[in-house]
């Protein structure tokens, strides 16, 4: 993961501590979902199909912070739904930052500019703005006109106030290598965000649009072509070099779903953010009662096309720390 120096040092210390304690399974980052409601209805979304009584529920600050404390993860990505709809989202962020957790607040940015006052810039806090393409492509992806312009305005406003701003872009079959380059060039050079995350779309069973999810071969072809000519090194991508190699098909490895677990209104989701085979009340229970060997490509049909960050970035990070060559490469490219 190419991250700030402070975050890199903290992650290295955390990984060393897990090794000393001989802890075999531990979280690197938690996907925290304090609500499922959203103010958009994207065609590729697998999170907003819950019944109304679930969509109206909000996780309490105590429950959210308690879950992160119990598992001990150093990083938290707050998603949903749209977290800025949650009336106490600023308090959840404040308490996590106060505990020196690195917090990414994922948002579609519709409410972001209006709510900036409720947050404070911090080396432990970053916005993670959802931008799937340039204006026409993004608005088509989120099924509403004008959202791209709102997101761009919110990024400018946040940067002007000294916030760290990152972006999160999901690619589908109708994205060409040129489209990937155009959006990453825009985010890197024109919008000048601090870092960018990218992901091939995961084929959620409940998503209305089932036609445009990438398979493994298509993902390799897309990223290999998009990353050609050395551009990959120029972009400030928030991923380990090994995970980017994986997207390009230069290396292959298994999924480490326990490394980026998901905690929502229902509890700890088994096995990951993308699939739900039941829930556990604690991270400890999740670790001890999940058959982790049953998941991943070649083991579970639902994992066949998955190359998502939540499963494979932990594998890349753990492999990087075990190899001097990969560690040096990650330092050079961060
Ligand atoms: S913004 Fe995110 S949570 Fe909201 S509908 Fe779109 S993909 Fe789903
Ligand atoms: S491969 Fe891993 S991260 Fe992907 S859906 Fe399966 S369990 Fe989840």
mmCIF file of C-alpha atoms and ligand atoms in Angstrom:
data_model
loop_
_atom_site.group_PDB
_atom_site.id
_atom_site.type_symbol
_atom_site.label_atom_id
_atom_site.label_comp_id
_atom_site.label_asym_id
_atom_site.label_seq_id
_atom_site.Cartn_x
_atom_site.Cartn_y
_atom_site.Cartn_z
ATOM 1 C CA UNK A 1 0.000 0.000 0.000
ATOM 2 C CA UNK A 2 1.563 3.274 -0.992
ATOM 3 C CA UNK A 3 0.676 5.424 2.003
ATOM 4 C CA UNK A 4 1.954 8.342 4.056
ATOM 5 C CA UNK A 5 5.253 7.810 5.881
ATOM 6 C CA UNK A 6 3.511 7.947 9.276
ATOM 7 C CA UNK A 7 1.027 5.295 8.158
ATOM 8 C CA UNK A 8 3.777 3.081 6.677
ATOM 9 C CA UNK A 9 5.774 3.165 9.921
ATOM 10 C CA UNK A 10 2.663 2.398 11.968
ATOM 11 C CA UNK A 11 1.701 -0.517 9.699
ATOM 12 C CA UNK A 12 5.233 -1.952 9.839
ATOM 13 C CA UNK A 13 5.163 -1.778 13.660
ATOM 14 C CA UNK A 14 1.695 -3.382 13.751
ATOM 15 C CA UNK A 15 2.795 -6.251 11.488
ATOM 16 C CA UNK A 16 5.946 -6.808 13.583
ATOM 17 C CA UNK A 17 3.804 -6.887 16.731
ATOM 18 C CA UNK A 18 1.483 -9.548 15.250
ATOM 19 C CA UNK A 19 4.529 -11.648 14.376
ATOM 20 C CA UNK A 20 5.972 -11.316 17.886
ATOM 21 C CA UNK A 21 2.629 -12.331 19.365
ATOM 22 C CA UNK A 22 2.457 -15.253 16.898
ATOM 23 C CA UNK A 23 -1.024 -14.106 15.891
ATOM 24 C CA UNK A 24 -1.840 -15.985 12.668
ATOM 25 C CA UNK A 25 -4.960 -14.039 11.646
ATOM 26 C CA UNK A 26 -5.375 -10.312 12.309
ATOM 27 C CA UNK A 27 -7.079 -7.364 10.612
ATOM 28 C CA UNK A 28 -5.150 -4.784 8.585
ATOM 29 C CA UNK A 29 -8.190 -2.639 7.884
ATOM 30 C CA UNK A 30 -11.885 -2.899 8.780
ATOM 31 C CA UNK A 31 -14.659 -2.035 6.337
ATOM 32 C CA UNK A 32 -17.094 -0.361 8.750
ATOM 33 C CA UNK A 33 -20.686 0.050 7.504
ATOM 34 C CA UNK A 34 -22.638 2.086 10.081
ATOM 35 C CA UNK A 35 -25.732 2.206 7.819
ATOM 36 C CA UNK A 36 -26.909 0.828 4.475
ATOM 37 C CA UNK A 37 -29.008 3.777 3.309
ATOM 38 C CA UNK A 38 -27.719 5.876 0.415
ATOM 39 C CA UNK A 39 -28.796 8.984 -1.484
ATOM 40 C CA UNK A 40 -27.939 7.310 -4.824
ATOM 41 C CA UNK A 41 -29.065 4.091 -6.507
ATOM 42 C CA UNK A 42 -26.087 2.958 -8.599
ATOM 43 C CA UNK A 43 -26.806 0.041 -10.938
ATOM 44 C CA UNK A 44 -23.702 -1.891 -9.803
ATOM 45 C CA UNK A 45 -24.384 -1.498 -6.058
ATOM 46 C CA UNK A 46 -24.844 -4.559 -3.852
ATOM 47 C CA UNK A 47 -25.478 -2.676 -0.591
ATOM 48 C CA UNK A 48 -28.771 -0.791 -0.874
ATOM 49 C CA UNK A 49 -31.200 -3.637 -1.547
ATOM 50 C CA UNK A 50 -32.145 -4.169 2.106
ATOM 51 C CA UNK A 51 -35.786 -3.636 3.214
ATOM 52 C CA UNK A 52 -36.784 -0.177 4.498
ATOM 53 C CA UNK A 53 -36.623 -1.056 8.202
ATOM 54 C CA UNK A 54 -32.943 -2.038 7.722
ATOM 55 C CA UNK A 55 -32.157 1.012 5.581
ATOM 56 C CA UNK A 56 -33.465 3.248 8.360
ATOM 57 C CA UNK A 57 -31.189 1.756 11.028
ATOM 58 C CA UNK A 58 -28.014 3.573 12.207
ATOM 59 C CA UNK A 59 -25.113 2.043 14.170
ATOM 60 C CA UNK A 60 -24.367 3.796 17.475
ATOM 61 C CA UNK A 61 -21.011 5.492 18.046
ATOM 62 C CA UNK A 62 -20.278 3.073 20.920
ATOM 63 C CA UNK A 63 -20.965 0.016 18.766
ATOM 64 C CA UNK A 64 -18.800 1.287 15.890
ATOM 65 C CA UNK A 65 -15.841 2.264 18.082
ATOM 66 C CA UNK A 66 -16.214 -0.863 20.243
ATOM 67 C CA UNK A 67 -15.930 -3.151 17.208
ATOM 68 C CA UNK A 68 -12.729 -1.448 16.025
ATOM 69 C CA UNK A 69 -11.221 -1.578 19.515
ATOM 70 C CA UNK A 70 -12.074 -5.264 19.902
ATOM 71 C CA UNK A 71 -10.306 -6.299 16.692
ATOM 72 C CA UNK A 72 -7.379 -3.858 17.043
ATOM 73 C CA UNK A 73 -7.099 -2.930 13.326
ATOM 74 C CA UNK A 74 -4.902 0.126 12.662
ATOM 75 C CA UNK A 75 -6.982 1.319 9.663
ATOM 76 C CA UNK A 76 -10.725 1.788 9.144
ATOM 77 C CA UNK A 77 -12.606 2.453 5.929
ATOM 78 C CA UNK A 78 -16.090 3.786 6.676
ATOM 79 C CA UNK A 79 -18.530 2.942 3.890
ATOM 80 C CA UNK A 80 -22.202 2.064 3.636
ATOM 81 C CA UNK A 81 -24.577 3.178 2.136
ATOM 82 C CA UNK A 82 -23.578 6.813 2.299
ATOM 83 C CA UNK A 83 -21.853 7.472 5.646
ATOM 84 C CA UNK A 84 -22.551 11.231 5.524
ATOM 85 C CA UNK A 85 -26.275 10.476 6.001
ATOM 86 C CA UNK A 86 -25.440 9.070 9.468
ATOM 87 C CA UNK A 87 -26.175 11.862 12.009
ATOM 88 C CA UNK A 88 -23.190 10.928 14.225
ATOM 89 C CA UNK A 89 -20.633 10.103 11.551
ATOM 90 C CA UNK A 90 -18.415 13.009 12.618
ATOM 91 C CA UNK A 91 -18.348 11.662 16.192
ATOM 92 C CA UNK A 92 -17.458 8.148 14.968
ATOM 93 C CA UNK A 93 -14.571 9.646 12.952
ATOM 94 C CA UNK A 94 -13.459 11.870 15.857
ATOM 95 C CA UNK A 95 -13.333 8.954 18.302
ATOM 96 C CA UNK A 96 -11.443 6.688 15.900
ATOM 97 C CA UNK A 97 -8.937 9.426 14.999
ATOM 98 C CA UNK A 98 -8.562 10.125 18.748
ATOM 99 C CA UNK A 99 -7.471 6.481 19.106
ATOM 100 C CA UNK A 100 -4.912 7.036 16.287
ATOM 101 C CA UNK A 101 -6.716 4.833 13.796
ATOM 102 C CA UNK A 102 -6.172 5.796 10.136
ATOM 103 C CA UNK A 103 -9.681 6.562 8.930
ATOM 104 C CA UNK A 104 -10.900 6.725 5.312
ATOM 105 C CA UNK A 105 -14.408 8.177 4.984
ATOM 106 C CA UNK A 106 -15.898 6.830 1.723
ATOM 107 C CA UNK A 107 -18.498 9.065 0.135
ATOM 108 C CA UNK A 108 -20.274 9.734 -3.135
ATOM 109 C CA UNK A 109 -19.604 13.422 -2.231
ATOM 110 C CA UNK A 110 -23.182 14.666 -2.689
ATOM 111 C CA UNK A 111 -23.258 15.910 0.935
ATOM 112 C CA UNK A 112 -19.501 16.346 1.385
ATOM 113 C CA UNK A 113 -19.047 20.082 0.781
ATOM 114 C CA UNK A 114 -22.016 20.907 3.011
ATOM 115 C CA UNK A 115 -20.640 18.740 5.852
ATOM 116 C CA UNK A 116 -16.928 19.655 5.710
ATOM 117 C CA UNK A 117 -17.292 21.903 8.783
ATOM 118 C CA UNK A 118 -18.074 18.893 10.944
ATOM 119 C CA UNK A 119 -14.634 17.332 10.346
ATOM 120 C CA UNK A 120 -11.076 18.431 11.023
ATOM 121 C CA UNK A 121 -7.986 17.815 8.883
ATOM 122 C CA UNK A 122 -5.671 15.244 10.482
ATOM 123 C CA UNK A 123 -2.836 12.943 9.344
ATOM 124 C CA UNK A 124 -5.131 10.141 10.558
ATOM 125 C CA UNK A 125 -8.113 11.161 8.417
ATOM 126 C CA UNK A 126 -8.742 11.083 4.648
ATOM 127 C CA UNK A 127 -11.789 11.457 2.460
ATOM 128 C CA UNK A 128 -12.238 8.623 -0.076
ATOM 129 C CA UNK A 129 -14.397 10.021 -2.856
ATOM 130 C CA UNK A 130 -16.173 7.638 -5.221
ATOM 131 C CA UNK A 131 -15.323 8.644 -8.826
ATOM 132 C CA UNK A 132 -15.866 5.959 -11.487
ATOM 133 C CA UNK A 133 -14.866 7.962 -14.564
ATOM 134 C CA UNK A 134 -14.947 11.376 -16.174
ATOM 135 C CA UNK A 135 -18.200 13.393 -16.164
ATOM 136 C CA UNK A 136 -20.400 11.409 -18.547
ATOM 137 C CA UNK A 137 -19.090 7.995 -17.470
ATOM 138 C CA UNK A 138 -19.345 8.726 -13.734
ATOM 139 C CA UNK A 139 -22.854 10.163 -13.933
ATOM 140 C CA UNK A 140 -23.909 7.125 -15.969
ATOM 141 C CA UNK A 141 -22.319 4.804 -13.367
ATOM 142 C CA UNK A 142 -24.177 6.439 -10.449
ATOM 143 C CA UNK A 143 -27.372 6.821 -12.508
ATOM 144 C CA UNK A 144 -27.697 10.584 -11.876
ATOM 145 C CA UNK A 145 -26.548 13.662 -13.769
ATOM 146 C CA UNK A 146 -24.472 16.309 -12.013
ATOM 147 C CA UNK A 147 -22.839 14.019 -9.420
ATOM 148 C CA UNK A 148 -19.386 14.191 -11.052
ATOM 149 C CA UNK A 149 -19.379 18.007 -10.896
ATOM 150 C CA UNK A 150 -20.462 17.912 -7.245
ATOM 151 C CA UNK A 151 -17.680 15.445 -6.408
ATOM 152 C CA UNK A 152 -15.032 17.576 -8.152
ATOM 153 C CA UNK A 153 -16.224 20.722 -6.344
ATOM 154 C CA UNK A 154 -16.175 18.879 -3.001
ATOM 155 C CA UNK A 155 -12.616 17.625 -3.602
ATOM 156 C CA UNK A 156 -11.427 21.184 -4.360
ATOM 157 C CA UNK A 157 -13.171 22.536 -1.251
ATOM 158 C CA UNK A 158 -11.714 19.805 0.988
ATOM 159 C CA UNK A 159 -8.196 20.280 -0.358
ATOM 160 C CA UNK A 160 -8.467 24.056 0.130
ATOM 161 C CA UNK A 161 -9.217 23.418 3.807
ATOM 162 C CA UNK A 162 -6.205 21.147 4.226
ATOM 163 C CA UNK A 163 -7.903 17.740 4.194
ATOM 164 C CA UNK A 164 -6.194 14.672 2.778
ATOM 165 C CA UNK A 165 -8.332 13.521 -0.178
ATOM 166 C CA UNK A 166 -8.181 10.129 -1.874
ATOM 167 C CA UNK A 167 -10.457 8.589 -4.496
ATOM 168 C CA UNK A 168 -11.946 5.183 -5.143
ATOM 169 C CA UNK A 169 -12.668 4.115 -8.740
ATOM 170 C CA UNK A 170 -14.426 0.915 -9.820
ATOM 171 C CA UNK A 171 -13.978 -0.371 -13.377
ATOM 172 C CA UNK A 172 -16.486 -2.412 -15.391
ATOM 173 C CA UNK A 173 -16.426 -4.214 -18.774
ATOM 174 C CA UNK A 174 -17.417 -1.072 -20.660
ATOM 175 C CA UNK A 175 -14.266 0.736 -19.440
ATOM 176 C CA UNK A 176 -11.433 0.664 -21.981
ATOM 177 C CA UNK A 177 -7.708 0.942 -21.082
ATOM 178 C CA UNK A 178 -7.856 4.508 -22.484
ATOM 179 C CA UNK A 179 -10.768 5.305 -20.145
ATOM 180 C CA UNK A 180 -8.769 3.974 -17.166
ATOM 181 C CA UNK A 181 -5.810 6.176 -18.171
ATOM 182 C CA UNK A 182 -7.981 9.230 -18.724
ATOM 183 C CA UNK A 183 -9.615 9.051 -15.297
ATOM 184 C CA UNK A 184 -6.343 8.292 -13.457
ATOM 185 C CA UNK A 185 -4.529 11.094 -15.322
ATOM 186 C CA UNK A 186 -7.358 13.459 -14.372
ATOM 187 C CA UNK A 187 -7.346 12.476 -10.684
ATOM 188 C CA UNK A 188 -3.534 12.473 -10.463
ATOM 189 C CA UNK A 189 -2.632 15.570 -12.500
ATOM 190 C CA UNK A 190 -5.671 17.858 -12.645
ATOM 191 C CA UNK A 191 -7.576 17.180 -9.448
ATOM 192 C CA UNK A 192 -4.263 16.371 -7.700
ATOM 193 C CA UNK A 193 -5.795 14.079 -5.093
ATOM 194 C CA UNK A 194 -3.380 12.614 -2.555
ATOM 195 C CA UNK A 195 -3.904 8.982 -3.565
ATOM 196 C CA UNK A 196 -6.168 6.819 -5.727
ATOM 197 C CA UNK A 197 -7.653 3.377 -5.194
ATOM 198 C CA UNK A 198 -8.856 1.233 -8.084
ATOM 199 C CA UNK A 199 -10.915 -1.930 -8.209
ATOM 200 C CA UNK A 200 -12.454 -4.276 -10.762
ATOM 201 C CA UNK A 201 -16.195 -4.429 -9.978
ATOM 202 C CA UNK A 202 -17.299 -7.432 -7.931
ATOM 203 C CA UNK A 203 -20.371 -9.281 -9.303
ATOM 204 C CA UNK A 204 -22.810 -8.740 -6.429
ATOM 205 C CA UNK A 205 -25.734 -11.150 -6.803
ATOM 206 C CA UNK A 206 -28.202 -8.420 -5.834
ATOM 207 C CA UNK A 207 -26.855 -5.676 -8.138
ATOM 208 C CA UNK A 208 -29.405 -4.654 -10.809
ATOM 209 C CA UNK A 209 -26.713 -4.472 -13.552
ATOM 210 C CA UNK A 210 -25.289 -7.991 -13.987
ATOM 211 C CA UNK A 211 -23.879 -7.474 -17.502
ATOM 212 C CA UNK A 212 -20.821 -5.358 -16.851
ATOM 213 C CA UNK A 213 -18.768 -7.174 -14.195
ATOM 214 C CA UNK A 214 -15.184 -8.053 -15.216
ATOM 215 C CA UNK A 215 -13.901 -11.647 -15.287
ATOM 216 C CA UNK A 216 -10.292 -12.474 -14.314
ATOM 217 C CA UNK A 217 -8.997 -12.551 -17.926
ATOM 218 C CA UNK A 218 -10.733 -9.250 -18.727
ATOM 219 C CA UNK A 219 -9.287 -7.668 -15.569
ATOM 220 C CA UNK A 220 -5.753 -8.739 -16.531
ATOM 221 C CA UNK A 221 -6.181 -7.415 -20.093
ATOM 222 C CA UNK A 222 -7.674 -4.120 -18.946
ATOM 223 C CA UNK A 223 -4.998 -3.262 -16.381
ATOM 224 C CA UNK A 224 -2.057 -4.624 -18.401
ATOM 225 C CA UNK A 225 -3.016 -2.335 -21.279
ATOM 226 C CA UNK A 226 -3.861 0.621 -19.023
ATOM 227 C CA UNK A 227 -0.564 0.336 -17.080
ATOM 228 C CA UNK A 228 1.654 -0.058 -20.183
ATOM 229 C CA UNK A 229 4.333 2.593 -20.960
ATOM 230 C CA UNK A 230 5.354 2.939 -17.306
ATOM 231 C CA UNK A 231 2.388 5.126 -16.317
ATOM 232 C CA UNK A 232 1.641 2.988 -13.324
ATOM 233 C CA UNK A 233 4.691 4.370 -11.495
ATOM 234 C CA UNK A 234 3.648 7.967 -12.146
ATOM 235 C CA UNK A 235 0.163 7.636 -10.643
ATOM 236 C CA UNK A 236 -0.191 7.970 -6.852
ATOM 237 C CA UNK A 237 -1.988 4.664 -6.449
ATOM 238 C CA UNK A 238 -2.885 3.623 -2.906
ATOM 239 C CA UNK A 239 -1.937 -0.035 -3.435
ATOM 240 C CA UNK A 240 1.099 -2.234 -2.930
ATOM 241 C CA UNK A 241 3.144 -2.880 -6.124
ATOM 242 C CA UNK A 242 2.378 -6.590 -5.699
ATOM 243 C CA UNK A 243 -1.399 -5.998 -5.744
ATOM 244 C CA UNK A 244 -1.002 -3.983 -8.972
ATOM 245 C CA UNK A 245 1.060 -6.863 -10.431
ATOM 246 C CA UNK A 246 -1.842 -9.136 -9.456
ATOM 247 C CA UNK A 247 -4.371 -6.949 -11.306
ATOM 248 C CA UNK A 248 -2.131 -7.110 -14.388
ATOM 249 C CA UNK A 249 -1.832 -10.915 -14.138
ATOM 250 C CA UNK A 250 1.950 -10.813 -13.555
ATOM 251 C CA UNK A 251 1.525 -12.760 -10.281
ATOM 252 C CA UNK A 252 -1.261 -14.814 -8.792
ATOM 253 C CA UNK A 253 -2.076 -15.654 -5.185
ATOM 254 C CA UNK A 254 -4.970 -16.588 -2.924
ATOM 255 C CA UNK A 255 -7.473 -14.466 -1.061
ATOM 256 C CA UNK A 256 -6.868 -13.415 2.578
ATOM 257 C CA UNK A 257 -10.391 -12.370 3.503
ATOM 258 C CA UNK A 258 -9.702 -12.176 7.268
ATOM 259 C CA UNK A 259 -7.194 -9.319 6.633
ATOM 260 C CA UNK A 260 -9.906 -6.808 5.632
ATOM 261 C CA UNK A 261 -13.047 -7.882 7.484
ATOM 262 C CA UNK A 262 -16.371 -6.081 7.354
ATOM 263 C CA UNK A 263 -18.429 -4.921 10.345
ATOM 264 C CA UNK A 264 -21.999 -3.715 9.733
ATOM 265 C CA UNK A 265 -25.324 -3.338 11.536
ATOM 266 C CA UNK A 266 -25.629 -7.129 11.458
ATOM 267 C CA UNK A 267 -22.187 -7.826 13.010
ATOM 268 C CA UNK A 268 -18.957 -9.228 11.506
ATOM 269 C CA UNK A 269 -19.803 -10.396 7.982
ATOM 270 C CA UNK A 270 -18.620 -13.845 6.891
ATOM 271 C CA UNK A 271 -16.299 -14.114 4.939
ATOM 272 C CA UNK A 272 -15.823 -10.568 3.587
ATOM 273 C CA UNK A 273 -17.319 -7.226 2.570
ATOM 274 C CA UNK A 274 -18.578 -8.712 -0.717
ATOM 275 C CA UNK A 275 -20.294 -11.967 0.337
ATOM 276 C CA UNK A 276 -22.508 -12.719 3.316
ATOM 277 C CA UNK A 277 -22.594 -16.242 4.709
ATOM 278 C CA UNK A 278 -23.865 -15.131 8.097
ATOM 279 C CA UNK A 279 -22.491 -12.921 10.831
ATOM 280 C CA UNK A 280 -20.442 -13.200 14.024
ATOM 281 C CA UNK A 281 -20.823 -11.033 17.145
ATOM 282 C CA UNK A 282 -17.089 -10.436 17.625
ATOM 283 C CA UNK A 283 -13.961 -10.460 15.422
ATOM 284 C CA UNK A 284 -12.650 -13.304 17.593
ATOM 285 C CA UNK A 285 -15.780 -15.330 16.871
ATOM 286 C CA UNK A 286 -15.515 -14.481 13.154
ATOM 287 C CA UNK A 287 -11.919 -15.755 13.048
ATOM 288 C CA UNK A 288 -12.573 -18.878 15.081
ATOM 289 C CA UNK A 289 -15.855 -20.008 13.493
ATOM 290 C CA UNK A 290 -15.253 -19.291 9.786
ATOM 291 C CA UNK A 291 -13.917 -21.986 7.466
ATOM 292 C CA UNK A 292 -11.461 -19.655 5.685
ATOM 293 C CA UNK A 293 -10.169 -22.466 3.489
ATOM 294 C CA UNK A 294 -13.605 -22.735 1.842
ATOM 295 C CA UNK A 295 -13.279 -19.332 0.141
ATOM 296 C CA UNK A 296 -11.325 -17.977 -2.812
ATOM 297 C CA UNK A 297 -11.038 -18.786 -6.507
ATOM 298 C CA UNK A 298 -11.272 -22.530 -7.198
ATOM 299 C CA UNK A 299 -13.024 -23.100 -3.865
ATOM 300 C CA UNK A 300 -16.278 -21.161 -3.989
ATOM 301 C CA UNK A 301 -18.121 -20.408 -7.236
ATOM 302 C CA UNK A 302 -19.028 -16.902 -6.005
ATOM 303 C CA UNK A 303 -15.299 -16.049 -5.731
ATOM 304 C CA UNK A 304 -14.440 -17.105 -9.318
ATOM 305 C CA UNK A 305 -14.225 -13.586 -10.777
ATOM 306 C CA UNK A 306 -13.169 -11.761 -7.626
ATOM 307 C CA UNK A 307 -9.915 -9.772 -7.697
ATOM 308 C CA UNK A 308 -11.071 -7.231 -5.152
ATOM 309 C CA UNK A 309 -8.778 -5.270 -2.899
ATOM 310 C CA UNK A 310 -10.488 -6.577 0.293
ATOM 311 C CA UNK A 311 -9.394 -10.151 -0.467
ATOM 312 C CA UNK A 312 -6.096 -9.765 -2.294
ATOM 313 C CA UNK A 313 -4.432 -6.585 -0.955
ATOM 314 C CA UNK A 314 -3.866 -8.282 2.452
ATOM 315 C CA UNK A 315 -2.172 -11.197 0.655
ATOM 316 C CA UNK A 316 0.005 -8.738 -1.276
ATOM 317 C CA UNK A 317 0.919 -6.807 1.905
ATOM 318 C CA UNK A 318 1.792 -9.990 3.826
ATOM 319 C CA UNK A 319 3.890 -11.332 0.923
ATOM 320 C CA UNK A 320 5.639 -7.951 0.647
ATOM 321 C CA UNK A 321 6.659 -7.996 4.313
ATOM 322 C CA UNK A 322 8.105 -11.513 3.901
ATOM 323 C CA UNK A 323 10.344 -10.496 0.965
ATOM 324 C CA UNK A 324 13.230 -8.012 1.193
ATOM 325 C CA UNK A 325 13.016 -7.380 -2.569
ATOM 326 C CA UNK A 326 9.282 -6.603 -2.450
ATOM 327 C CA UNK A 327 9.688 -4.468 0.691
ATOM 328 C CA UNK A 328 12.341 -2.335 -1.022
ATOM 329 C CA UNK A 329 10.136 -2.054 -4.110
ATOM 330 C CA UNK A 330 7.190 -0.889 -1.991
ATOM 331 C CA UNK A 331 9.380 1.711 -0.228
ATOM 332 C CA UNK A 332 10.797 3.019 -3.533
ATOM 333 C CA UNK A 333 7.324 3.344 -5.079
ATOM 334 C CA UNK A 334 5.632 4.916 -2.044
HETATM 335 S S1 LIG B 1 -22.929 5.563 -3.856
HETATM 336 FE FE1 LIG B 1 -22.085 3.594 -3.156
HETATM 337 S S2 LIG B 1 -23.520 2.858 -1.587
HETATM 338 FE FE2 LIG B 1 -24.567 4.505 -2.729
HETATM 339 S S3 LIG B 1 -25.738 3.416 -4.300
HETATM 340 FE FE3 LIG B 1 -23.772 4.010 -5.224
HETATM 341 S S4 LIG B 1 -22.401 2.227 -4.917
HETATM 342 FE FE4 LIG B 1 -24.193 1.995 -3.528
HETATM 343 S S1 LIG B 2 -12.327 -14.167 -3.251
HETATM 344 FE FE1 LIG B 2 -12.143 -13.537 -1.099
HETATM 345 S S2 LIG B 2 -12.600 -11.331 -1.113
HETATM 346 FE FE2 LIG B 2 -13.367 -12.167 -3.043
HETATM 347 S S3 LIG B 2 -15.523 -12.673 -2.648
HETATM 348 FE FE3 LIG B 2 -14.325 -14.534 -2.239
HETATM 349 S S4 LIG B 2 -13.883 -14.474 -0.049
HETATM 350 FE FE4 LIG B 2 -14.524 -12.401 -0.642
#
